[in-house]
Each structure stands twice: as structure tokens, then as C-alpha cells.
XYZ file of C-alpha atoms in Angstrom:
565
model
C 92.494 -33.806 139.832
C 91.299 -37.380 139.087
C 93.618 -39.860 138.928
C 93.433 -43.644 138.916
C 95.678 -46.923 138.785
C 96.887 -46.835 135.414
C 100.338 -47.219 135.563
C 102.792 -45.574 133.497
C 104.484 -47.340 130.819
C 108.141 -46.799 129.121
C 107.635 -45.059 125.313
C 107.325 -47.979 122.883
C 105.531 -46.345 119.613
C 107.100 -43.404 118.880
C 105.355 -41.906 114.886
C 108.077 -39.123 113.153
C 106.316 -36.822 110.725
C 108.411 -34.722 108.595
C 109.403 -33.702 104.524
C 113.045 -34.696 104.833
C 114.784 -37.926 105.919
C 117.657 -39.325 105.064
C 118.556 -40.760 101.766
C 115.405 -40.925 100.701
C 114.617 -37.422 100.225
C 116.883 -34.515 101.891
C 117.402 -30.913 101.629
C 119.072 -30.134 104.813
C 120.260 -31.185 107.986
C 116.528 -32.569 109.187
C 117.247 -35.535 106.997
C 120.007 -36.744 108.921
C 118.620 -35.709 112.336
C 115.218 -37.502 111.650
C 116.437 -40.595 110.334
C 119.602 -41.141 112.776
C 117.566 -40.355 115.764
C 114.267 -42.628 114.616
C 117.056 -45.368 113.949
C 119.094 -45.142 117.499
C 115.761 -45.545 119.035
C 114.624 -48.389 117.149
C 117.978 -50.439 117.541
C 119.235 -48.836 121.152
C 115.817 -48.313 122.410
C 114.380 -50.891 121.416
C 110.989 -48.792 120.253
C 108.607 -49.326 117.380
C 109.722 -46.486 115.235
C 107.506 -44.949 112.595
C 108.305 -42.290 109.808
C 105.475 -40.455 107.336
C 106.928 -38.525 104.505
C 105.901 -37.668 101.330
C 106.048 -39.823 98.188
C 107.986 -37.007 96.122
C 107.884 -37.004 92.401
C 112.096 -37.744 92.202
C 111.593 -40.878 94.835
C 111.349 -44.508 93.030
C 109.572 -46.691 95.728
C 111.260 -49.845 94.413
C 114.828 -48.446 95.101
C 113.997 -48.775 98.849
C 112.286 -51.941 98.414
C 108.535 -50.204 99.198
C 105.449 -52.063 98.482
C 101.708 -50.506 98.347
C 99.785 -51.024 102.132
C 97.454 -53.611 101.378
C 93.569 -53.390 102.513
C 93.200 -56.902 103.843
C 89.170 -56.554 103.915
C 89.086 -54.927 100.419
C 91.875 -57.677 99.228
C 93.599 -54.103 97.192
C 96.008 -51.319 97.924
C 94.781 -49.162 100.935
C 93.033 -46.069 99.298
C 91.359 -43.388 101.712
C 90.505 -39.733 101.170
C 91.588 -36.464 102.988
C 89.409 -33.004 103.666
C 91.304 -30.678 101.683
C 88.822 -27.362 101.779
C 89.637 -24.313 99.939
C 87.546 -21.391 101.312
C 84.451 -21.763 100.182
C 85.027 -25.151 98.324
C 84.739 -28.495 99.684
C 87.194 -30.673 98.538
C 89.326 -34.252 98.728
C 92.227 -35.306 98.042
C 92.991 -39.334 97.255
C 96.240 -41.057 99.126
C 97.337 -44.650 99.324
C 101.091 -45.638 100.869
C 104.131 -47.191 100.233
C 106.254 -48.563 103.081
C 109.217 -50.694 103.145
C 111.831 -51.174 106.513
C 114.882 -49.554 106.947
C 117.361 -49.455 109.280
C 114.692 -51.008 111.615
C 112.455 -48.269 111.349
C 108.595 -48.811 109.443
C 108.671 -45.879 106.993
C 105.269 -44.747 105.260
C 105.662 -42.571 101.742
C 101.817 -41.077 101.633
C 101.330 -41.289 97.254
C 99.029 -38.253 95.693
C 98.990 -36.004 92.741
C 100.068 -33.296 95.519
C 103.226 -34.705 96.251
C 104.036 -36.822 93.133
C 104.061 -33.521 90.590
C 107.001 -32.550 92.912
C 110.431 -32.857 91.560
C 112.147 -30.762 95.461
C 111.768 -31.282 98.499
C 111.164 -27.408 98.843
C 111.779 -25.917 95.723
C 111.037 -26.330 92.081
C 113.866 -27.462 89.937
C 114.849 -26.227 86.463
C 113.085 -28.869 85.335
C 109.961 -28.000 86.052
C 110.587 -24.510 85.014
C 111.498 -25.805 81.576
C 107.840 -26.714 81.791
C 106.052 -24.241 83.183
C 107.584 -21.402 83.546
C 105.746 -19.461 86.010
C 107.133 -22.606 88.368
C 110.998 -20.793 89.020
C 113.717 -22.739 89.686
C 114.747 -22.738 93.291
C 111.550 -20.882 94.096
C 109.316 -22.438 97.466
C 106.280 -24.301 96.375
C 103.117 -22.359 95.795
C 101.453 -24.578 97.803
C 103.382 -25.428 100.418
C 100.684 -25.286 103.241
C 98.187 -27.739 101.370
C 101.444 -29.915 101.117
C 101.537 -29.797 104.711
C 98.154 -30.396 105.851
C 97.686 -33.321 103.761
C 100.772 -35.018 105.038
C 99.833 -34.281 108.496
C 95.989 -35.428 107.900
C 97.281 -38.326 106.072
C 99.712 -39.787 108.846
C 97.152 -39.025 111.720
C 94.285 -40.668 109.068
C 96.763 -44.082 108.313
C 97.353 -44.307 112.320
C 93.670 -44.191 112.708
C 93.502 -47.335 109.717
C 96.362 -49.174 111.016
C 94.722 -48.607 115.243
C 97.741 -46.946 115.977
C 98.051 -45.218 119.422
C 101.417 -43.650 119.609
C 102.804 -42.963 122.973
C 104.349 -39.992 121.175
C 104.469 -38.720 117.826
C 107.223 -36.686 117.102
C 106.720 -33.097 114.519
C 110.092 -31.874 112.545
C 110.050 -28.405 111.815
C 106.912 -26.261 110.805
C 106.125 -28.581 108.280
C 104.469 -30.700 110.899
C 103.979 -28.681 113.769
C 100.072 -28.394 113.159
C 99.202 -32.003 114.311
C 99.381 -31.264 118.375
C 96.404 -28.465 117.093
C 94.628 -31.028 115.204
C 94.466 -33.801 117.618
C 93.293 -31.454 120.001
C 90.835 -29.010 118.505
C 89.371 -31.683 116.309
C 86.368 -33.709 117.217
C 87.291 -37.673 116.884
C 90.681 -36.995 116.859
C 90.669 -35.632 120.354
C 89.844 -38.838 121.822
C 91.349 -41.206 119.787
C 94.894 -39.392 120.297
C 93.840 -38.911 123.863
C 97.016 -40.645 125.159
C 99.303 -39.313 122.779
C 101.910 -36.757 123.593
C 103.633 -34.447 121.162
C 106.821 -32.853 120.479
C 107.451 -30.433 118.135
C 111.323 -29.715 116.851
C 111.865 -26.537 115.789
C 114.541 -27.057 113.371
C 114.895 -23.724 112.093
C 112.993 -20.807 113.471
C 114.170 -18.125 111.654
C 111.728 -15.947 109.092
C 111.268 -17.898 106.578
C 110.983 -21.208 107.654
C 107.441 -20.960 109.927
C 105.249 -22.319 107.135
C 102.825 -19.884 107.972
C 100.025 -18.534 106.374
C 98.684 -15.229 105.594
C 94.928 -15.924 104.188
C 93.722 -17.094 107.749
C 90.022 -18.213 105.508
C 92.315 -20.616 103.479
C 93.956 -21.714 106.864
C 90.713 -21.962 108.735
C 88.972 -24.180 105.559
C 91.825 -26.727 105.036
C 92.963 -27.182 108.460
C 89.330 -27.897 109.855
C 90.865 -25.631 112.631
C 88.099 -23.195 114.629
C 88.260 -19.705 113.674
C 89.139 -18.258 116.983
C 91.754 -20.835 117.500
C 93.523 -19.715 113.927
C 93.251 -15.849 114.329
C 94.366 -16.347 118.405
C 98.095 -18.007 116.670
C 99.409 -15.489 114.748
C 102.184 -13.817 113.635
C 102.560 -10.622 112.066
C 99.694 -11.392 110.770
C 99.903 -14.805 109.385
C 99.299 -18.307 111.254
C 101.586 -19.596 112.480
C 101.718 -23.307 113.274
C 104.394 -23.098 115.969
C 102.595 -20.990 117.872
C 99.456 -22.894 117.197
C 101.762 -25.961 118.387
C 102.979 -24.617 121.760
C 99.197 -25.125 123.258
C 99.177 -28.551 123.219
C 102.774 -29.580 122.972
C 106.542 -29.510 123.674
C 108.692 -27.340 121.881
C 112.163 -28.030 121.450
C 115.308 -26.632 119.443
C 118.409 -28.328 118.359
C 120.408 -27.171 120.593
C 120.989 -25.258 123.901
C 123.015 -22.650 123.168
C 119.967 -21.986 120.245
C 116.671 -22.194 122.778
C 118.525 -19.579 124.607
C 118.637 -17.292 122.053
C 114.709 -17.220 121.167
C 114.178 -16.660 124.288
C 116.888 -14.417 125.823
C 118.366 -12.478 123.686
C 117.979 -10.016 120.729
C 118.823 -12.329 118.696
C 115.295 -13.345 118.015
C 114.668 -10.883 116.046
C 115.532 -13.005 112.973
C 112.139 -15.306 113.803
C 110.260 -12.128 114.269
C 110.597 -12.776 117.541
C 108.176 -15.978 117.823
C 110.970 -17.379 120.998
C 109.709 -13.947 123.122
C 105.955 -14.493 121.950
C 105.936 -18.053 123.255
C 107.755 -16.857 126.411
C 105.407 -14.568 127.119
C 103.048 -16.879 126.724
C 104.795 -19.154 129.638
C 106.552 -21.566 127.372
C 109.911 -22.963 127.703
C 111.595 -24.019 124.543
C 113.909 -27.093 125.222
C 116.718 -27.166 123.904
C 118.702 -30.684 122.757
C 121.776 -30.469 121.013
C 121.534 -32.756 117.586
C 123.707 -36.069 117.519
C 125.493 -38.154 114.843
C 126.423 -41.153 113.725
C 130.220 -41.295 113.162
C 129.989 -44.715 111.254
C 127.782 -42.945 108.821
C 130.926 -40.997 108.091
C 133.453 -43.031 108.283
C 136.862 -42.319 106.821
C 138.446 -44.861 107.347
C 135.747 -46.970 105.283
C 136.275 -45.551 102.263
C 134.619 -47.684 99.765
C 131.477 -47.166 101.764
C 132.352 -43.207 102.214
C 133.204 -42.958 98.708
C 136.085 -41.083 98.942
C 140.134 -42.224 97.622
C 141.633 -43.624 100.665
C 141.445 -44.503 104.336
C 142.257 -42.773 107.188
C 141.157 -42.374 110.965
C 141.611 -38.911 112.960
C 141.264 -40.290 115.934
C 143.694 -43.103 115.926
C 147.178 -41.091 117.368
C 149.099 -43.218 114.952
C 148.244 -42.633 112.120
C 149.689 -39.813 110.250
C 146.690 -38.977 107.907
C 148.452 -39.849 104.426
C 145.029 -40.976 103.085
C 144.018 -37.993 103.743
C 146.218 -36.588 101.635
C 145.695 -39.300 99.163
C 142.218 -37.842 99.336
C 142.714 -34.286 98.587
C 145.717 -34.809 95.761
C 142.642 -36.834 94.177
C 140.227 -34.071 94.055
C 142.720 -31.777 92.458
C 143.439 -33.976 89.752
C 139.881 -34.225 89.504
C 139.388 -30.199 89.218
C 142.352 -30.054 87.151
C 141.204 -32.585 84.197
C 137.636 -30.899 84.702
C 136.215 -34.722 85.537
C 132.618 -34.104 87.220
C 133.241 -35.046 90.696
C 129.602 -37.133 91.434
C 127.848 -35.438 88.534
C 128.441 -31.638 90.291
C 129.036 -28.899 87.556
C 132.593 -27.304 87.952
C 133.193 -23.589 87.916
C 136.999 -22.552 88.040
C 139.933 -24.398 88.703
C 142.984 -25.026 91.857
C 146.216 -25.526 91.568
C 147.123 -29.406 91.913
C 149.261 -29.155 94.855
C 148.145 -31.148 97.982
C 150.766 -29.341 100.079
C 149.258 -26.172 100.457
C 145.981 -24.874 102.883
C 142.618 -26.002 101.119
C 139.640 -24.203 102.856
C 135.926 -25.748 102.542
C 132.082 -24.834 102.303
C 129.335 -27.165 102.245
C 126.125 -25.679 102.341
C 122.568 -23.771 101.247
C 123.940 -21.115 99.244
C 121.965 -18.488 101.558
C 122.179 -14.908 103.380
C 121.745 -17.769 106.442
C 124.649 -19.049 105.473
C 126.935 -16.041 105.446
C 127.984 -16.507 102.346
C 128.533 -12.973 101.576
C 130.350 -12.555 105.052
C 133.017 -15.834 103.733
C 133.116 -14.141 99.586
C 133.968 -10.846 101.423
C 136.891 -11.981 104.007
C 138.090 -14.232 101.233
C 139.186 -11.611 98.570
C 142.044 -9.798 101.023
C 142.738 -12.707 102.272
C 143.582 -15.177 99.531
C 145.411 -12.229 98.250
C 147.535 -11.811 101.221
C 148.564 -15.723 101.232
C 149.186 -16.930 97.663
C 149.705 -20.188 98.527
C 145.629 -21.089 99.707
C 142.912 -22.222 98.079
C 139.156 -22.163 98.347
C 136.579 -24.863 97.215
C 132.740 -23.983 97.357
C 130.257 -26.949 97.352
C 126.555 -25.790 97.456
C 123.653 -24.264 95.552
C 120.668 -21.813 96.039
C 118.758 -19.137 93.888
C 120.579 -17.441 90.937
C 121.801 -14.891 92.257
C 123.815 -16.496 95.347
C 125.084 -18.715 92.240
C 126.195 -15.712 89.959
C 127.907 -14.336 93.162
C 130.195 -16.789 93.342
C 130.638 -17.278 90.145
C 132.310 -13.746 89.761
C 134.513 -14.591 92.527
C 135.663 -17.421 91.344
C 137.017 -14.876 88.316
C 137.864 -12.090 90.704
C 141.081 -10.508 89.755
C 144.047 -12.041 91.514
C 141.858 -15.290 92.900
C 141.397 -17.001 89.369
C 143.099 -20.643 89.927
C 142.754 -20.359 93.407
C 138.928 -20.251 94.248
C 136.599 -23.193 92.753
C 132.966 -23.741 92.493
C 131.135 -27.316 92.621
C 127.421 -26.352 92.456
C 124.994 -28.480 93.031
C 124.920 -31.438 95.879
C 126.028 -35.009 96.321
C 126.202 -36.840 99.160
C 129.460 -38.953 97.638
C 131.106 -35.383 96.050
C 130.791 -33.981 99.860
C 132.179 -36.761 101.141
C 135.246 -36.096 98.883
C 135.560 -32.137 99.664
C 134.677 -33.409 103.576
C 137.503 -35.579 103.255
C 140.350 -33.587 100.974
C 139.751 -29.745 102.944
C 142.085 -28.814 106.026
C 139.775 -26.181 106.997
C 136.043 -25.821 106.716
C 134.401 -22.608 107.010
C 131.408 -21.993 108.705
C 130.210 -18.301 108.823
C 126.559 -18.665 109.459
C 124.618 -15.486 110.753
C 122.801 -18.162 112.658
C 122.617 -21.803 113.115
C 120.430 -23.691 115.027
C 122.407 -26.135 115.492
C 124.778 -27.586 112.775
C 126.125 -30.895 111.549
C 128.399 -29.882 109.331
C 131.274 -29.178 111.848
C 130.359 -32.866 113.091
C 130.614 -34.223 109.803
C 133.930 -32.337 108.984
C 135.718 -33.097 112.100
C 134.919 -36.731 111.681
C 137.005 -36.407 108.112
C 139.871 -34.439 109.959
C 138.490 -31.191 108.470
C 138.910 -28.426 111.362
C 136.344 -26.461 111.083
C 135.968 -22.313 111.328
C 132.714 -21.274 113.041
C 130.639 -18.426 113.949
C 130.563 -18.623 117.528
C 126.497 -18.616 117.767
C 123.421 -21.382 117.948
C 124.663 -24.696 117.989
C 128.224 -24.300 116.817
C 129.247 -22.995 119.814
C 130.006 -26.824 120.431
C 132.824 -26.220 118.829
C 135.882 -25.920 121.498
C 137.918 -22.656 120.220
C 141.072 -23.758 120.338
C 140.637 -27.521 120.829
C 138.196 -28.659 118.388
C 138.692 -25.879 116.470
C 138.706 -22.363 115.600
C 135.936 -19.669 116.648
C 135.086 -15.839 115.976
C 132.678 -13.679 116.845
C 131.772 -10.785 114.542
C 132.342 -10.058 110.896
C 134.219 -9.972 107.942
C 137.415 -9.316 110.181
C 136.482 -11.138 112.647
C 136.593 -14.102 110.132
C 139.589 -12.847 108.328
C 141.466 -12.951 111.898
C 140.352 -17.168 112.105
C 141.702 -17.851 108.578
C 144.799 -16.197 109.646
C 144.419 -18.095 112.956
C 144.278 -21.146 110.649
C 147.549 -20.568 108.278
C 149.292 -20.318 111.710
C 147.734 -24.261 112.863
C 148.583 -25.293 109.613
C 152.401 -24.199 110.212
C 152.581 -26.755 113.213
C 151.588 -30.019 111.989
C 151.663 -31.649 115.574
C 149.508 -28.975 117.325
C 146.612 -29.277 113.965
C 146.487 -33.346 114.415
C 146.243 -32.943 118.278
C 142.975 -30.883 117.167
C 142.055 -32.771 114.365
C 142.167 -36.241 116.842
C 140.399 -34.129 120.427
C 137.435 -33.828 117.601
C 136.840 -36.751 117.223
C 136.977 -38.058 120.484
C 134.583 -35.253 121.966
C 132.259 -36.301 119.390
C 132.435 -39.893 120.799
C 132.319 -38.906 124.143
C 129.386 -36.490 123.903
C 127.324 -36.206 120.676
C 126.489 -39.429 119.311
C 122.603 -40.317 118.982
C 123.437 -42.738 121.432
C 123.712 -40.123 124.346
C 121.310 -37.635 123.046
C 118.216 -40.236 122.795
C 118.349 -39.439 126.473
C 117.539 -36.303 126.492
C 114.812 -37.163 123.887
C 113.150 -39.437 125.940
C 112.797 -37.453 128.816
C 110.976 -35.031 126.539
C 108.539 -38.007 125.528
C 107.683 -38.828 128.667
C 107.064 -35.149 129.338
C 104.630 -34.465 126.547
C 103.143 -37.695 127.126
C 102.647 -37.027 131.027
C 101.190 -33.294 129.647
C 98.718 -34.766 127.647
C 97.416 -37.198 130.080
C 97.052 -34.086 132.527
C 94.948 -32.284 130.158
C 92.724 -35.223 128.974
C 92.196 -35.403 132.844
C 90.140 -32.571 133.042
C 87.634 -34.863 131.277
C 88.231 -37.319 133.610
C 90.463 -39.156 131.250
C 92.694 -41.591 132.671
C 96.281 -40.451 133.809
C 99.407 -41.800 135.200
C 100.292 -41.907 138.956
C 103.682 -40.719 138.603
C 106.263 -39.628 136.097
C 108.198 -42.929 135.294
C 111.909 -43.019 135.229
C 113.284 -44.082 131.922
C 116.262 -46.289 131.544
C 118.128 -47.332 128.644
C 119.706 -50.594 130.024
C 116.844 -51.989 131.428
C 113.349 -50.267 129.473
C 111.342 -50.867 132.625
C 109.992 -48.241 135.608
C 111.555 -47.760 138.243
């Protein structure tokens, strides 16, 4: 192995592709993870952060302050072109890019028809139904994969214009996970990326969320991918780009407890087991617990949280009446009918602060357990009169009409309410006004809802699998394991905390501070630059086969310092 005396350097440019991030355009928890974690290592890190996302339809570029990339030799907006081949049909597809600054990250909004005639992230909206009818309301786009390719041909085309060499660039989800292939099997991209490491996050690797694709001609023409490299990455069938990624980069998942999993139990058999394929083929599938920002929810800001009053669960002295403040607001608010941050209202509660309220915030999905939470709920609300449940959350019709007949169940009517749709601002008020939030997933990769409900004093109720088995049973909150009566037993486990107002703010405060302590971006950038450095280091050693130029050593990385040592 040829090696020379190019020493290694600390990561600097670090490029983020992915569909989601933060208020921009979100669907899920990827737009928190992407943006928090390309902003701690832009301020803490001191790196030169880069984001590509779409230019969506629903996004107005001036709202974030975005101007058009200038061509400085053309004196005009950068225009460029994209191979976009359909089997048997050569084709383009014109982009040009907004970018604006935020949060000290350069973010890059790729403009085309593609992505502008979307209204979703994911999904098409009534909207666009109203239209077109064929397009169905909370239905995936039909042409999801195109959407993908062109944003990852795009980004790698614009580093190319700009002379961008990322140390790293960093894929979120399937969405992405194609570019390690394309930088590698692609002629001019190979050695223009020949320093650049990859890292795939596999956000969600259940069935469903792959992005593959089933007509491997269609994937061959539009990826410019070789043949035997599409039909050698497949799964059940279909390509598949995380196993297409897992030859050329690092593969992580959002958290330990959810790499395990994949790869160790039976579990995987909800990603059709894709964590036992890539094991067999001798790769490891990191796994880094997600971080958050607790100042980005903040109750004891509440102008800035946008909820009724202040309050601080981790401050021992204070006896949470804002909190209550909080949650006698949202019942006047469900009682007079008053849209709570423009979210339709189904049902009602009885205005009495005093008594249990119970949570859900969330993709109204068999993911999501919903049917697991609608099931436990109607014994159990009808064993304790005095509780109440609040849904927040949306998904396709029939999750919606689901809850809609519970909500006029016999014996819950008045007791169980339905806010469909999703605001930041109205979860921020249900976040901040529950005692208990529920959390019944079948499976969760990781989960930031638990963080974000602990930071509001909100003990949350969890599934004990994936990532929520951060949660400390019985210090941070309350776990189960099983079924509708396993669940049934933690809401009874709950009206019992709720009894002994001294033990439940103990909880509510030890939440907090573990969050602090352990899972802020802060801590877990750590753990993400070690995985840089890693994929970097593994490209280099493959380049090197060509007698490309590697590093000497793996370099320590330091956060105080940013130098070798």
C-alpha cells in the first residue's frame, strides 16, 4: 500500500444532502436532526457547513432571505443542466439555486419544475388532489426516485461549479444515500470526489422508507449507474440505494440501541431484513444516538416557544404553575372551539386543568402504534373518569377516520380530542399543557419526541425499543414492553405518579438534566466526527489502490483545540 507525506487534516467542509430540514421544509424528525447537527458544527466546530435541499413548491425563498447564485462569468443567475434519462430516452432537466445563511450554515434550495410543482415534502396535499385527482392526498410522490436523483446530481453538479472538495459529505436517509455510488462508479466524478468521504444516516430503515426501485432499466438510465452494479444492490427485487451505499460508505443509525436491532435481532424483519443483508456482507452499521437543542424548546421562553406562560423543569424551585397556566389555556381553547395555530378540532375536553391530560404528537401511522394507543385507551379512559386524551397528528384517511370514531366512542365523548394536522407553535402548546405523553411506536429509530416532551415537563410513556430505550423507566419516565396491556399497565403506572406530586417533579426535573448531561448536539458531534474521519480515512484507502494520495495516520480530533494531535 502506497502511502506518502500528506498529512491528515481536521474535517473543515462538511456538504448535508437531504429533503427535510428544519423550518424550512419538515415532515419528520430528519428536519430537526439535520439542521441542529449542521448548526452545532458550524458554531461549536467551527466547520464550513453546507445543506442542499429542494426548492419545494410551499417554500418562499424571500422568507429566509435567499437570493439566486450568481454566474460571475455569465454576469446572470447560475443555470446548469442535469442527465435525467428515462429508459430509452435521453433527457435534461434545468436547475439554478437559491441560498441564503442561517444559523451559520450556507444552505442551497436547487429550483426546477421537479421540485417546484410540489406542494409535500413526501406526499401530495388535498390541494393538489383538488387538481388532479389521480394525485391523492397523503399519497407518496409518483416520482419520488427522479426527485432524488436530481437533488443528488444537482448538489454533487453545484460542488463541482462552486470547486468544492468536501472532506465529507453527509447523506440523510434513502433519499440521498445514492451519492457514495455515484462518486464512485461514475467517470469524472470518481476523481474529483477522490478525497471525499461519505456517510450515510439511515434515518428510518423500515419497509417503506428505502426509496427503492423496482424497474432496475429506469434505475440503470437515470442514475448513469452500470448495470451490474444496479442488479448486484437489490432487494426483493428492487434497488436499493442503501445497499448500493454500503460499498463505498459509512452507514449509521440514530441510535444504538436501533443499529443493534438490524443487525441482531429479529427485529429486522420490518426492513426486510436489509441490517442482516449488509451484515452478511461484512458491514457494521454505527449507531449514534440523535441530540437536541434544549434552547430550541425552551419553556421557560415562552414568547419565543409560543406557548401561555413560563416555566423551567429543571429548576427544583419552581413549582411548575406556568405549566399549568399552559394547559388551563388549551382547554379554554378546545372548549370555545378557537383553532389552536390553524389545526382543525375534532371533539372536545373537559376544562379542568386538575385532572391527568395524556399526549400524542406524531405521523398518524401503523409505525406509530396508533392502533396499539386507540385500543388500550377505550378500557382505560373508561376505568378512570377523571383523564383525558389529546391527539395531535395526521396521515392517510383512514388513520384520520379512526380516530375520529374514537373521539365519539361511547363513554369517551368529552374526554378524547383530535387536533389534526401539524404546527410547530400548536405542538408546542400540547408539548407544554400534557402530563403524560404517549409513545407506543412498534419501532423507532430513534425518537425526539420524548426529548422534546421532557424538556416541557411532559413525562413521557414509551415502547421500550430503538432509540427510546433512552428513556430511564422509572427516572425519566415510564416504559413497557409488549402490547395493548402492556401499555394499559404504564397508563395505570402513570395515574399512580400523578397521585404523588413530589415523586412526578423529581422525574419531570432528572429529565431534563440527563438531557443536559448526555444528549445535546454538543456531545453527540463527537461521535459524528469520529465517523467523518472514518469515511474520510476509507476513501483515501480505496483511492490508494490507484496510487492516490492517502494519509499517514488516523488524526485525533479535538473539539477544544481543532488541530492533530
Amino acid at each position: 500500500m502506497m502511502r506518502n507525506n500528506i498529512q491528515a487534516q481536521t474535517i473543515r467542509k462538511i456538504w448535508m444532502l437531504t429533503r427535510e430540514y428544519g423550518e424550512i421544509a419538515g415532515a419528520g424528525g430528519v428536519k430537526d436532526v439535520s439542521k441542529q447537527l449542521a448548526e452545532c458544527f458550524a458554531s461549536v466546530g467551527g466547520c464550513d457547513v453546507r445543506v442542499v435541499l429542494p426548492l419545494y413548491g410551499f417554500i418562499d425563498p424571500a422568507k429566509f432571505d435567499c437570493r439566486l447564485l450568481q454566474d460571475n462569468l455569465a454576469r446572470r443567475p447560475l443555470l446548469f443542466t442535469v442527465d435525467m434519462n428515462y429508459a430509452g430516452q435521453e433527457r435534461r432537466e434545468d436547475v439554478r439555486i437559491w441560498t441564503c445563511r442561517l444559523g451559520g450554515v450556507t444552505v442551497y434550495l436547487p429550483e426546477s419544475d421537479r421540485f417546484r410543482e410540489k406542494m409535500d415534502v413526501y406526499t401530495y396535499t388535498p390541494r393538489e388532489e383538488a387538481v388532479e385527482s389521480w394525485k391523492q392526498a397523503g399519497k407518496g410522490h409518483i416520482d419520488y426516485f427522479a426527485m432524488n436523483i436530481l437533488l443528488q446530481k444537482g448538489a454533487l453538479e453545484l460542488m463541482m461549479l462552486l470547486d468544492e472538495h468536501p472532506d465529507v459529505i453527509h447523506c440523510h436517509d434513502g433519499h440521498t444515500a445514492l451519492v457514495p455510488a455515484l462518486i464512485n462508479e461514475c467517470p469524472g466524478l470518481r476523481s474529483y470526489f477522490r478525497r471525499t468521504g461519505c456517510l450515510v444516516t439511515v434515518h428510518n430503515a423500515g419497509i417503506g422508507y428505502h426509496q427503492e426501485v423496482a424497474d432496475l432499466p429506469f434505475a440503470q438510465a437515470i442514475t448513469g449507474l452500470p448495470r451490474h452494479f444496479i442488479e448486484s444492490n437489490c432487494l426483493a427485487a428492487a434497488f436499493d440505494p442503501f445497499l448500493a451505499a454500503s460499498r463505498y460508505a459509512l452507514l449509521n443509525t440514530v441510535s444504538e440501541n436501533y443499529a443493534r436491532e438490524l443487525q441482531e435481532t429479529d427485529d429486522d424483519r420490518i426492513t426486510g431484513w436489509l441490517g442482516h443483508l449488509l451484515a452478511d456482507r461484512g458491514v457494521v452499521i454505527e449507531g449514534v444516538t440523535n441530540g437536541i437543542d434544549p434552547a430550541d424548546f425552551n419553556p421557560s421562553d415562552p414568547q419565543r416557544a409560543g406557548i401561555a406562560a413560563a416555566f423551567d423543569p429543571a429548576d427544583p424551585g419552581d413549582a411548575l404553575a406556568g405549566k399549568k397556566r399552559c394547559k388551563a389555556a388549551l382547554l379554554e381553547a378546545v372548549g370555545r372551539k378557537s383553532p389552536v395555530a390553524g389545526l382543525e378540532i375534532i371533539g372536545t375536553l373537559e376544562n379542568n386543568s386538575d385532572i391527568p391530560l395524556f399526549t400524542f404528537i406524531g405521523r398518524l401511522s401503523e409505525q406509530k402504534g396508533i392502533d396499539i394507543l386507540s385500543a388500550a385507551l377505550v378500557g382505560f379512559l373508561r376505568r378512570h373518569p377523571q383523564c383525558q386524551m389529546l391527539f395531535l397528528g395526521s396521515g392517510d384517511r383512514l388513520e384520520e377516520e379512526k380516530l375520529r370514531l374514537l373521539v365519539e366512542t361511547k363513554g369517551l365523548a368529552g374526554r378524547v380530542c383530535f387536533f389534526r394536522g401539524f404546527s410547530p407553535l400548536g405542538a408546542n402548546q400540547v408539548y407544554a399543557a400534557g402530563d403524560f405523553f404517549v409513545i407506543p411506536s412498534r419501532y423507532e429509530p430513534c425518537g425526539l419526541t420524548d426529548y422534546i416532551a421532557q424538556l416541557f415537563g411532559n413525562i413521557p410513556i414509551v415502547h421500550h425499543v430503538g432509540g427510546l430505550v433512552k428513556v430511564v423507566d422509572g427516572q425519566t419516565g415510564i416504559a413497557y414492553r409488549g402490547g395493548v396491556a402492556d401499555l394499559q399497565e404504564a397508563l395505570e403506572r402513570a395515574i399512580v405518579l400523578f397521585g404523588k406530586p413530589q415523586r412526578l417533579r423529581q422525574m419531570q426535573r432528572d429529565a431534563v438534566l440527563r438531557i443536559q448531561e448526555r444528549h445535546t448536539w454538543a456531545q453527540v458531534m463527537k461521535a459524528y466526527l469520529r465517523l467523518y474521519e472514518k469515511a474520510r480515512l476509507q476513501r483515501w484507502m480505496s483511492a490508494s489502490v490507484s496510487g492516490t494520495d492517502i494519509p499517514d495516520s488516523t488524526p485525533v480530533i479535538t473539539l477544544d483545540n481543532r488541530r492533530q494531535k
